[in-house]
Protein backbone atom coordinates (compact mmCIF):
# COMPACT_ATOMS: atom_id res chain seq x y z
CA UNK A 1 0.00 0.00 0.00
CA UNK A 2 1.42 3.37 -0.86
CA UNK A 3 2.20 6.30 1.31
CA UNK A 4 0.20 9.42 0.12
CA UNK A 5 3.11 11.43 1.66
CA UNK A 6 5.56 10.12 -1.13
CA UNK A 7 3.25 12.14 -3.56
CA UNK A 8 3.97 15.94 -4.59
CA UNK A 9 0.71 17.73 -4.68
CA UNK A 10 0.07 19.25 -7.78
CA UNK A 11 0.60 22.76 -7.19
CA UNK A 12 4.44 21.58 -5.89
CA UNK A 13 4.67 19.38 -8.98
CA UNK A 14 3.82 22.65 -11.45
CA UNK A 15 6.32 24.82 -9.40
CA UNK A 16 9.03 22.44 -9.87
CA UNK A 17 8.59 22.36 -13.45
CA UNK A 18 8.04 26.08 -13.54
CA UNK A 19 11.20 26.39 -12.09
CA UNK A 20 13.16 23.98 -14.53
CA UNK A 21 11.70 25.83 -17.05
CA UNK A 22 12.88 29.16 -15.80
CA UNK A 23 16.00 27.87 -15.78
CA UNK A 24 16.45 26.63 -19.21
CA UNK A 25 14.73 29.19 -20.90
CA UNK A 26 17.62 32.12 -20.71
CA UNK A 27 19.85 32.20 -23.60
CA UNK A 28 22.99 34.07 -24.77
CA UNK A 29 22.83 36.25 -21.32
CA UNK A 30 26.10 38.13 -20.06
CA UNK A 31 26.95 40.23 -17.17
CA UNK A 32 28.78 43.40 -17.78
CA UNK A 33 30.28 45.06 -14.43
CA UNK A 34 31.98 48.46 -14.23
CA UNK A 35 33.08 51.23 -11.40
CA UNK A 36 29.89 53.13 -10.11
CA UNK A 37 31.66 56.34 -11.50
CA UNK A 38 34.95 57.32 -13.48
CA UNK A 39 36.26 60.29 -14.34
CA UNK A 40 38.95 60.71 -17.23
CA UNK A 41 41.11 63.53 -18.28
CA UNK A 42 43.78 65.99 -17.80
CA UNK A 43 43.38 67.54 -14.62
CA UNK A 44 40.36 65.17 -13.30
CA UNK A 45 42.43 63.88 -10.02
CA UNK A 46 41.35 68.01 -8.97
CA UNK A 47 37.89 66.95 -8.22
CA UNK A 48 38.76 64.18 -5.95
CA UNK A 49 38.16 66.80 -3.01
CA UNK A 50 34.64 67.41 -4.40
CA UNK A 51 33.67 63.51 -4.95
CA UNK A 52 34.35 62.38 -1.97
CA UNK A 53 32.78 64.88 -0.35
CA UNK A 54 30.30 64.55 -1.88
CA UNK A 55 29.96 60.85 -1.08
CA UNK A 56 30.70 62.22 2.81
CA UNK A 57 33.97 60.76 3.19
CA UNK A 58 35.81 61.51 6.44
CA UNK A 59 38.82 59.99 6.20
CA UNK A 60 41.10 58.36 3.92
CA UNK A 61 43.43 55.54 3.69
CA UNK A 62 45.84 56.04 0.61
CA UNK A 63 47.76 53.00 -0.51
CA UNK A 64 50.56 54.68 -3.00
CA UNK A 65 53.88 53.40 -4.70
CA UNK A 66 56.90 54.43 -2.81
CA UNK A 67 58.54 55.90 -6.16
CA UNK A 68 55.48 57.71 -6.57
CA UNK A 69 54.65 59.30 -3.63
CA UNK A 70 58.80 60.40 -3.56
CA UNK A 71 58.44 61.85 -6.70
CA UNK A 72 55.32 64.10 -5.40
CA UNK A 73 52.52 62.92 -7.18
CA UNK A 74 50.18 62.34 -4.82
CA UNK A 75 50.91 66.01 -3.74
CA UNK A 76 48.06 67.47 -5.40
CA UNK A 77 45.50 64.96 -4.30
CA UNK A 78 46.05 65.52 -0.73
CA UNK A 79 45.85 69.29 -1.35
CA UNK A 80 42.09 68.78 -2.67
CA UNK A 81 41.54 66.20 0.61
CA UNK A 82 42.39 69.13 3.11
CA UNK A 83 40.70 71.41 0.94
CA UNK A 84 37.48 69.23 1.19
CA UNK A 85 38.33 68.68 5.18
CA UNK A 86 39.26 64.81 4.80
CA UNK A 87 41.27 63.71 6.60
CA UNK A 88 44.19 61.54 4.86
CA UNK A 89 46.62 58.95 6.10
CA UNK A 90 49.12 57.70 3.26
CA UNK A 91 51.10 54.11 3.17
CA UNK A 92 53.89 54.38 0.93
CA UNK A 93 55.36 50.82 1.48
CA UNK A 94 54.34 49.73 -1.87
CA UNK A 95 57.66 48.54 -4.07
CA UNK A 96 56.97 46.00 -7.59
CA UNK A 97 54.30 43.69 -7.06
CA UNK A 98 52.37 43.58 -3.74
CA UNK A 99 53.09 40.42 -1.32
CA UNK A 100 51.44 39.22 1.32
CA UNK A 101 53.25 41.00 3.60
CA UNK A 102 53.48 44.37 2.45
CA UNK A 103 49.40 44.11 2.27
CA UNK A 104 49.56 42.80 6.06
CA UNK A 105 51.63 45.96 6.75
CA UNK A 106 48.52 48.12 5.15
CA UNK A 107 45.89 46.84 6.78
CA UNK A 108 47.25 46.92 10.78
CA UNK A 109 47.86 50.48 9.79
CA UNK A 110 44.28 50.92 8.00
CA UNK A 111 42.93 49.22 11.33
CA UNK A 112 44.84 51.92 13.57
CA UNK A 113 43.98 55.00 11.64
CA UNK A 114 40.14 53.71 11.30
CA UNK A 115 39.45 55.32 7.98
CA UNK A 116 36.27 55.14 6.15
CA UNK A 117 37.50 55.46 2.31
CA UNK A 118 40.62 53.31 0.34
CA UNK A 119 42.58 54.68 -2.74
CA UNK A 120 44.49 52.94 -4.21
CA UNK A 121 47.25 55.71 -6.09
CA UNK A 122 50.05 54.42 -8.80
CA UNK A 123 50.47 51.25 -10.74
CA UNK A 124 49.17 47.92 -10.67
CA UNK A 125 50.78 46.99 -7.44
CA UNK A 126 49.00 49.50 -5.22
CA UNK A 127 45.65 49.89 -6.51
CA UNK A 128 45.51 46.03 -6.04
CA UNK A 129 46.97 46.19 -2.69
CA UNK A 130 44.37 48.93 -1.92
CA UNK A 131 41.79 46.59 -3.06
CA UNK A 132 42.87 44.15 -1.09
CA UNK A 133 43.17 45.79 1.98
CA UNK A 134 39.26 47.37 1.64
CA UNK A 135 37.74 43.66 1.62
CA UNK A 136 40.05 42.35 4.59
CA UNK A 137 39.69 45.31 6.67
CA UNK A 138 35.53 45.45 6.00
CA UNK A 139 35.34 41.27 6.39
CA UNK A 140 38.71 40.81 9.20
CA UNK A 141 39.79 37.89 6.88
CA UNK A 142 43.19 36.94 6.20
CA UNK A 143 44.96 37.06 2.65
CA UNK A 144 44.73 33.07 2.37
CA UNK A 145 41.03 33.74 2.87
CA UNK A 146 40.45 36.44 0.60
CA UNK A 147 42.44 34.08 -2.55
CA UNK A 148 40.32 31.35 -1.46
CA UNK A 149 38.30 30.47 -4.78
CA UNK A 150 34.75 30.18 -2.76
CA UNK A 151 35.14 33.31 -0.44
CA UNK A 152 32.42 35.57 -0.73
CA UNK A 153 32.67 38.02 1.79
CA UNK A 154 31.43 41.87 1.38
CA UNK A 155 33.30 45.27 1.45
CA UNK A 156 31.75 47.63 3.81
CA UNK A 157 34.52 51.04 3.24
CA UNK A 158 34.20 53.10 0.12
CA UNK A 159 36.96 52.37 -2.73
CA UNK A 160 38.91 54.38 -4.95
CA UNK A 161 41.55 53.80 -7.65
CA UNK A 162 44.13 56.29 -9.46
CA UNK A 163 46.47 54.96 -12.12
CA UNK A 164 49.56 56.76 -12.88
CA UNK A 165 50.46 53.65 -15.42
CA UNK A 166 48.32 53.17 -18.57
CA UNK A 167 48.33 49.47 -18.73
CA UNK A 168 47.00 47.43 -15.59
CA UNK A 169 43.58 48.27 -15.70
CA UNK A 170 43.10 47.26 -12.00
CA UNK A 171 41.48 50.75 -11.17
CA UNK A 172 38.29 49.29 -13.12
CA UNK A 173 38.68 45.31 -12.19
CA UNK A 174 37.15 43.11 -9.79
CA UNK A 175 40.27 41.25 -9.21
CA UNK A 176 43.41 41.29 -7.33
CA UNK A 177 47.16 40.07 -7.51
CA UNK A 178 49.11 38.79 -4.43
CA UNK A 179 52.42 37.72 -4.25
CA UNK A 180 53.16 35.25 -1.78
CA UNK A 181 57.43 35.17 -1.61
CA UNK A 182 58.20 32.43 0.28
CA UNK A 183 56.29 30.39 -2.11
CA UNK A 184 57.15 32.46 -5.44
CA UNK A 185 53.50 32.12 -6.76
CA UNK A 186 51.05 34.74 -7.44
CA UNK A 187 47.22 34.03 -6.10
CA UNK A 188 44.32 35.99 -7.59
CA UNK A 189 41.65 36.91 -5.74
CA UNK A 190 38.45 37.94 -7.95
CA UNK A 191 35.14 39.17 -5.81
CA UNK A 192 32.81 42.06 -7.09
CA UNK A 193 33.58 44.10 -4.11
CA UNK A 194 37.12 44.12 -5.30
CA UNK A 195 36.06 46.60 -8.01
CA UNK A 196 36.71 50.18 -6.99
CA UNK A 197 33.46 52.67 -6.49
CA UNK A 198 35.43 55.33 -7.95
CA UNK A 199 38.26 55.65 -10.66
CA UNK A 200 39.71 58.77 -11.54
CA UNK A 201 42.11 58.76 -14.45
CA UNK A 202 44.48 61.82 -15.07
CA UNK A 203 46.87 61.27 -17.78
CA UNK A 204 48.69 64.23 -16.60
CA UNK A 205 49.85 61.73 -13.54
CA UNK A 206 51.38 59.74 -16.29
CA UNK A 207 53.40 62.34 -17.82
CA UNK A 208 57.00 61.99 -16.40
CA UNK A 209 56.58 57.59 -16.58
CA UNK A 210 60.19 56.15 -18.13
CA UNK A 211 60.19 54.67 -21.34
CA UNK A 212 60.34 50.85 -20.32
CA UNK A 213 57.36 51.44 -18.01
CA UNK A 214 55.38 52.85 -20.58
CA UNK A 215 56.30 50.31 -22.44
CA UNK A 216 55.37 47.50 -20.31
CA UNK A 217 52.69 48.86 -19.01
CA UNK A 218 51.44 49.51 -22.47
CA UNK A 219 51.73 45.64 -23.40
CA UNK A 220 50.10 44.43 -20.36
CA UNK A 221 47.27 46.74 -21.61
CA UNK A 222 47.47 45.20 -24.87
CA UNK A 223 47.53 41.76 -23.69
CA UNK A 224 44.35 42.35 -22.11
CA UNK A 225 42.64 43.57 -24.92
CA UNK A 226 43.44 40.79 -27.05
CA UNK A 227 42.84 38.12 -24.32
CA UNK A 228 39.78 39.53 -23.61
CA UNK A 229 38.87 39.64 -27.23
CA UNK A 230 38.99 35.79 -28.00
CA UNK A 231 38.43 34.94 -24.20
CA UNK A 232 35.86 31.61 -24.00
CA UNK A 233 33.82 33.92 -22.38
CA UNK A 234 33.66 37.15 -24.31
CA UNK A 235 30.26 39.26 -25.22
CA UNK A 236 29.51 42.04 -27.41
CA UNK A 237 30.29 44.64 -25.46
CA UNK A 238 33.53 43.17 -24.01
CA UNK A 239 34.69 42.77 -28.16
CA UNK A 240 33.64 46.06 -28.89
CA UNK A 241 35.81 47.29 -25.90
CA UNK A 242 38.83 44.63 -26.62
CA UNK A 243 38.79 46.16 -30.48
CA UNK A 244 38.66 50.05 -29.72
CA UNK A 245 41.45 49.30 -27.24
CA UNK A 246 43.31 47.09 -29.89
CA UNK A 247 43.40 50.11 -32.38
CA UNK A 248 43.94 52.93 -29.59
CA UNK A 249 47.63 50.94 -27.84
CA UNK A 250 49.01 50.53 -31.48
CA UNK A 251 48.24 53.89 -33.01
CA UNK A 252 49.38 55.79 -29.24
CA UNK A 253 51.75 53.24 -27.79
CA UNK A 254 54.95 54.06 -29.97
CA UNK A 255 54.33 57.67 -29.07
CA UNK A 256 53.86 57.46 -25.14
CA UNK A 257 57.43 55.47 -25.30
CA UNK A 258 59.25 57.30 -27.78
CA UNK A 259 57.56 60.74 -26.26
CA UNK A 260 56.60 60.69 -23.06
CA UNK A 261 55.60 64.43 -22.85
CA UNK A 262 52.76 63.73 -25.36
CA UNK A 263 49.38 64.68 -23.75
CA UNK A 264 47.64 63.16 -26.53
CA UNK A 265 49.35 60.06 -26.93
CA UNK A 266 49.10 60.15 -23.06
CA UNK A 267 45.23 60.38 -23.03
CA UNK A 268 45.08 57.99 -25.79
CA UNK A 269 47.08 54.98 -23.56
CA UNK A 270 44.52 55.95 -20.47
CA UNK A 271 41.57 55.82 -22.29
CA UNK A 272 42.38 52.41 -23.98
CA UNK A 273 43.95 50.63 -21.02
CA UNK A 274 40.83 51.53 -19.23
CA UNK A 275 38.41 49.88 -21.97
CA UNK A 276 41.01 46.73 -22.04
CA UNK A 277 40.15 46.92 -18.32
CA UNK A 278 36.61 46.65 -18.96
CA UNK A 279 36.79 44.09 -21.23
CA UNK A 280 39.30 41.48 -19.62
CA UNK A 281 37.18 42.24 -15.84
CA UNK A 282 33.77 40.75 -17.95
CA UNK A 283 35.37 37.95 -20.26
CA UNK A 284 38.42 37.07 -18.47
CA UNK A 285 41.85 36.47 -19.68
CA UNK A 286 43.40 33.23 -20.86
CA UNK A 287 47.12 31.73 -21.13
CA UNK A 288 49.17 34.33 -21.43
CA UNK A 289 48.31 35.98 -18.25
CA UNK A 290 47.99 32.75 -16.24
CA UNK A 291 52.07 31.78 -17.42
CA UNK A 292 52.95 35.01 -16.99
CA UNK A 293 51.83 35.29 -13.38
CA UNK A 294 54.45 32.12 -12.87
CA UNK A 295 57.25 32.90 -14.48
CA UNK A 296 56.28 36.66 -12.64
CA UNK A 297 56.87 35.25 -9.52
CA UNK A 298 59.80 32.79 -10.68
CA UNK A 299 62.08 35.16 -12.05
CA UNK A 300 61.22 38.65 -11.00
CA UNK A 301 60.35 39.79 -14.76
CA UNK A 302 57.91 42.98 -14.19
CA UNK A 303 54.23 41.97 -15.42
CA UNK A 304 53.59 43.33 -18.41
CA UNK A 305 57.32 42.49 -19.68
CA UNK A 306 56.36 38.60 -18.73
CA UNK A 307 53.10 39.20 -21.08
CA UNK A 308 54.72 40.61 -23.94
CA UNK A 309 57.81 38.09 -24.28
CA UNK A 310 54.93 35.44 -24.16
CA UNK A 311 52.21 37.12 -26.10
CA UNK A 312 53.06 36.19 -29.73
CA UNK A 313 53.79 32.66 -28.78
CA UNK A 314 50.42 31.62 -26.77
CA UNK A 315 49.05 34.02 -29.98
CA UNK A 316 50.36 31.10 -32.65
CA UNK A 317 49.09 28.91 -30.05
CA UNK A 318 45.29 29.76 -29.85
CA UNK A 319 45.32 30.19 -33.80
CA UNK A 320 44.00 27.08 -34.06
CA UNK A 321 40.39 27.92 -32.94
CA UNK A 322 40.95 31.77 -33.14
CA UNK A 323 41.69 32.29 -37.07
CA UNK A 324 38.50 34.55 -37.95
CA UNK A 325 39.26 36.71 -34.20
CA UNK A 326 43.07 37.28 -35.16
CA UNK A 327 41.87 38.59 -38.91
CA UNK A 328 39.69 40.89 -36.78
CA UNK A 329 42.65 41.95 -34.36
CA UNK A 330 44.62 42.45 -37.61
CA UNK A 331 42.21 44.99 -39.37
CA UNK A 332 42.07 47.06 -35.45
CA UNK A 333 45.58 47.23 -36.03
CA UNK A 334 45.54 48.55 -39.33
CA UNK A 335 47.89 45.55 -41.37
CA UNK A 336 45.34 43.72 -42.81
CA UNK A 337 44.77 44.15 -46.57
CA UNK A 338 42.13 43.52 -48.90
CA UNK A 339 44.38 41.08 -50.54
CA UNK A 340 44.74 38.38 -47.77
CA UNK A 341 43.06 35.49 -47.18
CA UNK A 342 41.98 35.11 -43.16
CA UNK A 343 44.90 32.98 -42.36
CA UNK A 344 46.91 35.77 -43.70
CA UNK A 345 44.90 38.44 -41.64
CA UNK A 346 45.50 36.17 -38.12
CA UNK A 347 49.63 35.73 -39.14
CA UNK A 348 49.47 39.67 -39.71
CA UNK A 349 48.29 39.97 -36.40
CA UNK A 350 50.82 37.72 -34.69
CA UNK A 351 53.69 40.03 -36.44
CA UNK A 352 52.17 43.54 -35.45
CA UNK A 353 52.56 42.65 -32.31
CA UNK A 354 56.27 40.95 -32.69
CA UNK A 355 56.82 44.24 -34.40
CA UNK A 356 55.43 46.83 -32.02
CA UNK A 357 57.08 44.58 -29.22
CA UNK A 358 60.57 45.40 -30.86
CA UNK A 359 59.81 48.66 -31.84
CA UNK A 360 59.18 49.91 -28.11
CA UNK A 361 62.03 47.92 -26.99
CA UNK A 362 60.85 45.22 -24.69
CA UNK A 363 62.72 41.98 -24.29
CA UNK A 364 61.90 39.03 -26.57
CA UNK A 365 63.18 35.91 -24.55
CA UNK A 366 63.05 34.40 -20.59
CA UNK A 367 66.32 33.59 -20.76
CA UNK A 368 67.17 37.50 -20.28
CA UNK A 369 65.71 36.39 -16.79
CA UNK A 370 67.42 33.03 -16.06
CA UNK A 371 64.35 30.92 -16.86
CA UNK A 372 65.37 27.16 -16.75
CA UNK A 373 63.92 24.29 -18.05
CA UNK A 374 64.09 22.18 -14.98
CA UNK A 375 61.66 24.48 -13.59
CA UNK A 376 59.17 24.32 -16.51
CA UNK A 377 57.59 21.21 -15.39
CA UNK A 378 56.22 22.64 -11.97
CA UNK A 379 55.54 26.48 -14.09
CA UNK A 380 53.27 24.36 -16.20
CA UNK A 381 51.30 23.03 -13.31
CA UNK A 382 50.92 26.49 -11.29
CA UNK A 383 49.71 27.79 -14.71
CA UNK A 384 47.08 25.07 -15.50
CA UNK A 385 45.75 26.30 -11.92
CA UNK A 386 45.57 29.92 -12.53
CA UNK A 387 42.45 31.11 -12.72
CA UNK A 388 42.76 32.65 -16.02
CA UNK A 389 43.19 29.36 -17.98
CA UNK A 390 39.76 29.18 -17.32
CA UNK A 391 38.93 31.18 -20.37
CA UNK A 392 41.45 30.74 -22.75
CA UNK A 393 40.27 29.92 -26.43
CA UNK A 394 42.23 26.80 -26.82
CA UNK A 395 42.25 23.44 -24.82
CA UNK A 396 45.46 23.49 -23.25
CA UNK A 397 47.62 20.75 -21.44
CA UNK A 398 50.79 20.84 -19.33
CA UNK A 399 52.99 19.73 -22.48
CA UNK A 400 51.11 22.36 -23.89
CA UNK A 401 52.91 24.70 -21.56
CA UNK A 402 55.91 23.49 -21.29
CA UNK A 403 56.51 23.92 -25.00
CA UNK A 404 55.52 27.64 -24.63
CA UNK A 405 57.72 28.27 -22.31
CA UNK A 406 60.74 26.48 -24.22
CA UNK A 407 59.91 28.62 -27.00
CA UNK A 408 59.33 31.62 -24.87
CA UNK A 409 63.27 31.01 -23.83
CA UNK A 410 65.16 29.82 -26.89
């Protein structure tokens, strides 16, 4: 005899399928995230005074380069703070990449000084240590616990980015870099309250930047762009922003290296490293980024260096399923022609960026860093980890890897 409690009733039975239905039904839907407000421009980092008090900030917590805030360019900011009557305590510890200690060091001073707003002011290294410190001090977790894949805690203090680099994008990301020394790896914590509230980008901060870091810089932008733009998981919107950001590093690049007094080249590299920020934080990256975070942390090559020696090689790599996106990358760039067939267009592409790579000066090879090949084997397995594989184009495996990297270093 059956139990009439191991029936559904029928108005459970039509909510479950409701609900399957629901479920199945949406198709071709993305997500597109971006800072609650930006302001670009020469001049803009003026107004920070007025936006924050606007947004009734007391006090803030600025997280800046050390070469940076020696050179006195966070002078002008903290004139428009006491102008606005905010209160402003600065750490200045902030050398390369930031590690887990440095970012310890931030955030027991954050905790003593008790302020309510975090900007993060230079390159890559402090607006992601910034970032960092804003979740841990709002959630009192750990940096082990913010890099954990399945944490999902919430920020509770307002957040702020200024780039004085055109090339990280992190000022408009949901994601953050931490370097961990004593185990020479590189863990990346991505969490939507890792994206800043506010970005302000001047490109008048960028003005006195040397050669090789505009350089760099300007590839890591680059690499972005084009990750993001045959990323696994790329939209619409995130192409449209890869493409314009294609076509703005290659036309201004050159320029911002070779004259770094240039307002318009200047304004150019800001604009476009902040749409190859959109685009990478909504479709993700792919191999290049998720090697180069290794062999970052290996060797001590700078970031965007790491991305451009291995750029045109994980490039010929992703070919293979990427033919019809390269052709596209090659007409952004401007060295397609009617003429060629779309296996010409995606090889054109691969050599404007071998090209532009020479032409600004970058290295071409990790064996300017000491790479060695007994370390490849255990490179290839932190990389297949990386988050960013996630989205790469292509299938890859560890021999995969391991013959990028011997290519990377003959």
């Amino acid at each position: 005899m059956y139990n009439q409690d191991t029936f559904l009733d029928a108005a459970t039975v039509e909510s479950v399928v409701a609900q399957t239905v629901d479920e199945l039904t949406p198709r071709n839907v993305f997500h597109f995230n971006s800072p609650r407000q930006a302001v670009v421009g020469e001049g803009s980092i003026l107004t920070i005074g007025k936006l924050l008090r606007q947004q009734r900030v007391k006090h803030v917590f600025a997280v800046v380069d050390k070469t940076v805030h020696e050179l006195g360019l966070l002078s002008s900011t903290l004139r428009c703070l006491k102008r606005a009557n905010i209160d402003c305590t600065v750490f200045s510890g902030v050398e390369r990449e930031p590690t887990t200690e440095v970012v310890e060091q931030a955030l027991a001073m954050l905790t003593r000084c008790d302020a309510d707003f975090v900007l993060g002011f230079g390159g890559g290294s402090a607006m992601d240590a910034a970032k960092a410190v804003a979740v841990m001090k709002s959630c009192n977790c750990s940096v082990d616990e913010l890099t954990d894949p399945g944490f999902e805690g919430r920020r509770s203090l307002g957040l702020g980015a200024v780039p004085t680099t055109a090339g990280t994008g992190s000022e408009v990301t949901d994601i953050s870099v931490i370097l961990h020394i004593d185990e020479r790896r590189k863990f990346v914590a991505k969490l939507p309250d890792l994206m800043p509230d506010l970005a302000i980008i001047d490109p008048g901060l960028m003005l006195g930047l040397p050669p090789l870091i505009t350089a760099a810089t300007g590839i890591d932008a680059l690499t972005h762009a084009i990750e993001s733009y045959v990323s696994a998981s790329a939209n619409p919107l995130t192409r449209a922003l890869a493409t314009s950001a294609i076509t703005g590093i290659h036309n201004e690049l050159p320029t911002a290296v070779g004259s770094g007094g240039c307002m318009p080249a200047r304004l150019g590299m800001a604009v476009a490293a902040y749409k190859a920020g959109l685009a990478f934080c909504n479709a993700g990256l792919g191999l290049v980024h998720a090697i180069a975070h290794q062999v970052g942390a290996q060797y001590g090559i700078p970031h965007g260096v790491a991305n451009g020696i291995l750029l045109p090689y994980v490039m010929e790599f992703n070919a293979l399923v990427c033919r019809s996106q390269f052709a596209a990358i090659a007409q952004a760039m401007g060295v397609a022609r009617e003429s060629m067939n779309e296996r010409e267009q995606c090889d054109a592409s691969i050599a404007a960026v071998r090209q532009l790579l020479r032409d600004i000066g970058l290295p071409e090879s990790l064996s300017d860093y000491g790479a060695r090949l007994d370390d490849f084997s255990e490179l290839a397995n932190e990389a297949l980890q990386d988050i960013c594989v996630e989205s790469n184009p292509r299938n890859v495996t560890k021999a995969d890897v391991m013959q990028l990297l011997e290519r990377a270093t003959s």
